[in-house]
Coordinates of C-alpha atoms in Angstrom, one line a residue:
Chain A
A1058 CA -25.3 -20.4 2.8
Q1059 CA -21.8 -19.5 3.6
S1060 CA -20.6 -15.9 4.2
V1061 CA -17.5 -14.0 5.1
T1062 CA -17.3 -10.8 7.0
Q1063 CA -14.3 -8.5 7.0
P1064 CA -15.3 -5.8 9.6
D1065 CA -12.6 -3.3 8.7
I1066 CA -13.0 -1.5 5.4
H1067 CA -9.8 0.5 5.6
I1068 CA -6.8 0.2 7.9
T1069 CA -3.7 2.5 8.1
V1070 CA -0.5 1.4 9.8
S1071 CA 3.0 2.8 9.9
E1072 CA 5.8 1.0 8.2
G1073 CA 7.4 -1.4 10.7
A1074 CA 4.3 -1.7 12.8
S1075 CA 2.4 -5.0 13.3
L1076 CA -0.8 -5.8 11.4
E1077 CA -3.9 -7.8 12.1
L1078 CA -6.7 -8.0 9.6
R1079 CA -10.0 -9.6 10.8
C1080 CA -12.1 -12.2 9.1
N1081 CA -15.2 -14.0 10.4
Y1082 CA -16.9 -16.8 8.4
S1083 CA -20.2 -18.6 8.5
Y1084 CA -20.2 -22.1 7.1
G1085 CA -21.9 -25.3 8.3
A1086 CA -19.1 -27.7 7.7
T1087 CA -15.4 -27.8 8.1
P1088 CA -14.2 -24.6 6.3
Y1089 CA -11.4 -24.3 3.8
L1090 CA -10.2 -20.7 4.3
F1091 CA -8.0 -18.5 2.2
W1092 CA -6.4 -15.0 2.2
Y1093 CA -5.8 -13.3 -1.1
V1094 CA -4.1 -10.0 -1.8
Q1095 CA -4.9 -7.7 -4.7
S1096 CA -2.7 -4.8 -5.8
P1097 CA -4.5 -1.9 -7.7
G1098 CA -5.7 -3.0 -11.1
Q1099 CA -4.4 -6.6 -10.6
G1100 CA -5.8 -10.0 -10.0
L1101 CA -5.7 -11.9 -6.8
Q1102 CA -2.6 -13.5 -5.3
L1103 CA -2.9 -16.4 -2.8
L1104 CA -1.2 -15.5 0.5
L1105 CA -2.1 -18.6 2.5
K1106 CA -4.7 -21.3 3.1
Y1107 CA -6.1 -23.4 5.9
F1108 CA -7.5 -26.9 5.2
S1109 CA -6.9 -28.8 8.5
G1110 CA -4.3 -29.6 11.1
D1111 CA -2.2 -26.8 12.7
T1112 CA -4.4 -23.8 13.2
L1113 CA -1.6 -21.4 12.7
V1114 CA -0.6 -21.3 9.0
Q1115 CA 2.3 -19.6 7.4
G1116 CA 2.1 -17.9 4.0
I1117 CA 4.1 -15.9 1.6
K1118 CA 5.6 -12.4 2.3
G1119 CA 5.9 -13.1 6.0
F1120 CA 2.1 -13.4 6.6
E1121 CA 0.5 -15.8 8.9
A1122 CA -3.1 -16.6 9.9
E1123 CA -4.8 -18.3 12.8
F1124 CA -7.9 -20.4 12.5
K1125 CA -10.1 -20.2 15.6
R1126 CA -13.2 -22.5 15.3
S1127 CA -14.8 -21.3 18.5
Q1128 CA -14.8 -17.7 17.2
S1129 CA -15.4 -18.6 13.5
S1130 CA -12.4 -16.4 12.7
F1131 CA -9.3 -16.6 10.5
N1132 CA -7.4 -13.4 11.1
L1133 CA -4.3 -12.4 9.1
R1134 CA -1.2 -11.1 10.8
K1135 CA 2.2 -9.8 10.0
P1136 CA 4.7 -8.7 12.6
S1137 CA 6.3 -5.9 10.7
V1138 CA 4.6 -4.2 7.7
H1139 CA 6.5 -3.0 4.6
W1140 CA 5.4 -0.2 2.4
S1141 CA 4.9 -2.8 -0.4
D1142 CA 2.2 -4.5 1.6
A1143 CA -0.2 -1.7 0.8
A1144 CA -3.0 -3.4 -1.1
E1145 CA -6.5 -4.8 -0.7
Y1146 CA -6.8 -8.1 1.3
F1147 CA -9.6 -10.6 0.8
C1148 CA -10.6 -13.4 3.0
A1149 CA -12.5 -16.3 1.4
V1150 CA -14.2 -19.6 2.3
A1151 CA -14.4 -22.5 -0.1
A1152 CA -17.8 -24.1 -0.1
Y1153 CA -18.3 -27.6 -1.4
S1154 CA -20.9 -27.4 -4.2
G1155 CA -21.1 -31.0 -5.3
A1156 CA -19.3 -33.3 -7.7
G1157 CA -15.9 -32.6 -6.2
S1158 CA -16.1 -28.9 -7.0
Y1159 CA -15.8 -25.9 -4.8
Q1160 CA -16.7 -22.2 -5.1
L1161 CA -15.2 -19.4 -3.2
T1162 CA -17.2 -16.8 -1.2
F1163 CA -15.3 -13.7 -0.5
G1164 CA -15.5 -10.9 2.0
K1165 CA -15.7 -7.3 0.8
G1166 CA -12.1 -6.8 1.5
T1167 CA -9.9 -4.6 3.7
K1168 CA -7.8 -1.9 2.1
L1169 CA -4.4 -1.5 3.8
S1170 CA -2.5 1.8 3.6
V1171 CA 1.0 2.0 4.9
I1172 CA 2.5 5.3 6.2
P1173 CA 6.3 5.6 5.5
Chain B
D556 CA 5.3 -22.4 -15.6
A557 CA 2.7 -20.0 -17.0
G558 CA 0.0 -18.9 -14.7
V559 CA -3.6 -18.1 -15.5
T560 CA -3.9 -15.8 -18.5
Q561 CA -6.8 -13.7 -19.6
S562 CA -7.6 -11.6 -22.6
P563 CA -8.3 -8.9 -23.3
T564 CA -7.0 -6.8 -20.4
H565 CA -9.5 -4.0 -21.0
L566 CA -12.7 -3.7 -23.0
I567 CA -15.2 -0.9 -23.7
K568 CA -18.7 -1.8 -24.9
T569 CA -22.0 0.0 -25.1
R570 CA -25.3 -1.1 -23.6
G571 CA -27.0 -3.9 -25.5
Q572 CA -23.8 -5.3 -27.0
Q573 CA -22.4 -8.7 -26.4
V574 CA -18.9 -9.5 -25.1
T575 CA -16.6 -12.5 -25.0
L576 CA -13.8 -12.8 -22.4
R577 CA -11.1 -15.6 -22.6
C578 CA -9.1 -17.5 -20.0
S579 CA -6.3 -20.0 -20.2
P580 CA -5.8 -22.0 -17.0
K581 CA -2.6 -22.7 -15.2
S582 CA -0.7 -25.7 -16.5
G583 CA -2.0 -28.9 -15.1
H584 CA -5.4 -27.4 -14.1
D585 CA -8.6 -28.7 -15.5
T586 CA -11.3 -26.6 -13.8
V587 CA -12.1 -22.9 -14.5
S588 CA -14.2 -20.6 -12.4
W589 CA -15.3 -17.1 -13.3
Y590 CA -15.9 -14.2 -10.9
Q591 CA -17.2 -10.7 -11.2
Q592 CA -15.7 -8.0 -9.1
A593 CA -17.6 -4.7 -9.0
L594 CA -15.7 -1.6 -7.9
G595 CA -15.1 -1.7 -4.1
Q596 CA -16.5 -5.2 -3.7
G597 CA -15.2 -8.7 -3.3
P598 CA -15.4 -11.1 -6.2
Q599 CA -18.7 -12.9 -6.8
F600 CA -18.9 -16.4 -8.2
I601 CA -20.5 -16.6 -11.7
F602 CA -20.0 -20.2 -12.7
Q603 CA -17.5 -23.1 -12.9
Y604 CA -16.5 -25.4 -15.8
Y605 CA -15.1 -28.9 -15.6
E606 CA -14.9 -31.4 -18.4
E607 CA -16.5 -28.9 -20.8
E608 CA -19.6 -28.7 -18.7
E609 CA -21.0 -26.0 -16.4
R610 CA -20.8 -27.6 -12.9
Q611 CA -22.0 -24.9 -10.6
R612 CA -23.6 -21.5 -11.1
G613 CA -23.9 -18.4 -8.9
N614 CA -26.7 -16.0 -8.8
F615 CA -26.3 -14.5 -12.2
P616 CA -28.8 -14.2 -15.0
D617 CA -28.8 -16.3 -18.2
R618 CA -27.3 -13.4 -20.1
F619 CA -24.0 -14.8 -18.6
S620 CA -22.9 -18.0 -20.3
G621 CA -19.7 -19.8 -20.8
H622 CA -17.8 -22.5 -22.6
Q623 CA -14.8 -24.7 -21.9
Y624 CA -12.7 -26.3 -24.6
P625 CA -10.9 -29.6 -24.7
N626 CA -7.7 -27.9 -23.8
Y627 CA -9.4 -26.6 -20.7
S628 CA -9.4 -22.9 -21.8
S629 CA -12.7 -21.1 -21.2
E630 CA -14.8 -18.2 -22.4
L631 CA -17.3 -16.0 -20.6
N632 CA -20.0 -14.5 -22.8
V633 CA -22.3 -11.7 -21.7
N634 CA -25.3 -10.7 -23.8
A635 CA -27.4 -7.6 -23.8
L636 CA -24.9 -5.7 -21.7
L637 CA -26.1 -3.4 -19.0
L638 CA -24.3 -0.5 -17.3
G639 CA -24.2 -2.6 -14.1
D640 CA -22.1 -5.2 -15.9
S641 CA -19.1 -2.9 -15.7
A642 CA -16.6 -4.7 -13.5
L643 CA -13.4 -6.6 -13.3
Y644 CA -13.9 -10.2 -14.5
L645 CA -11.6 -12.7 -12.9
C646 CA -10.9 -16.2 -14.1
A647 CA -9.5 -18.8 -11.6
S648 CA -8.2 -22.3 -12.3
S649 CA -7.8 -25.3 -10.1
A650 CA -7.1 -29.0 -10.4
L651 CA -9.6 -31.6 -9.4
R652 CA -6.8 -33.6 -7.8
P653 CA -5.2 -33.2 -5.3
D654 CA -5.6 -29.6 -4.3
K655 CA -9.1 -29.0 -5.7
E656 CA -10.1 -26.4 -3.2
T657 CA -7.4 -23.9 -4.1
Q658 CA -8.0 -21.5 -7.0
Y659 CA -5.4 -19.4 -8.7
F660 CA -6.5 -16.2 -10.3
G661 CA -5.6 -14.4 -13.5
P662 CA -5.0 -10.7 -13.8
G663 CA -8.6 -10.1 -14.9
T664 CA -10.4 -8.3 -17.7
R665 CA -11.8 -4.9 -16.9
L666 CA -15.0 -4.3 -18.8
L667 CA -16.6 -0.8 -19.1
V668 CA -20.1 -0.6 -20.4
L669 CA -21.2 2.9 -21.6

């Protein structure tokens, strides 16, 4: 069965500092990987996704992520954090469940706090 | 272009009651998935509907059931509510072609069971 691990429950960074959120996955086939962001009391917004090809993917709001197959990782990065980036971030893997359908398995999330 | 919409936004029920949550998918999407997000946890897959049929199901009891209508909108029904059913319920939609792996989420329905 597939799984996603986000080792860091809570990270605090200063505004303007760089950010890296870690994600490790376990999946037997080629993974489809996603990062979502959730602001308090809100639904999930897609930041970026990896299906194949270039292992460095660009997303919205200045985020990028790098797929490393050898490390089973898909870490999210941003060179300079803004106060509005404070939110909870979820990494997910899409597992093929038959008949052309996919289901997402999420990590437990990393809460990001930003110090002004 | 309207995104995924869900109703109601908040709901309070008592143990043993039944609840129905509703979801309208993003325009052009034909597949609806439901997730339960308990406080402090990541979303967990409940089930997925396509062509008005339940295609896949996660590890949830039969108290959780659903329906999809010809216009692709969907309902999630939970019977005999337990305190542990209190959570944010998220609906996500996707299109079978071409980008079937990507799911777009609605704002969720927050259910409180007392």
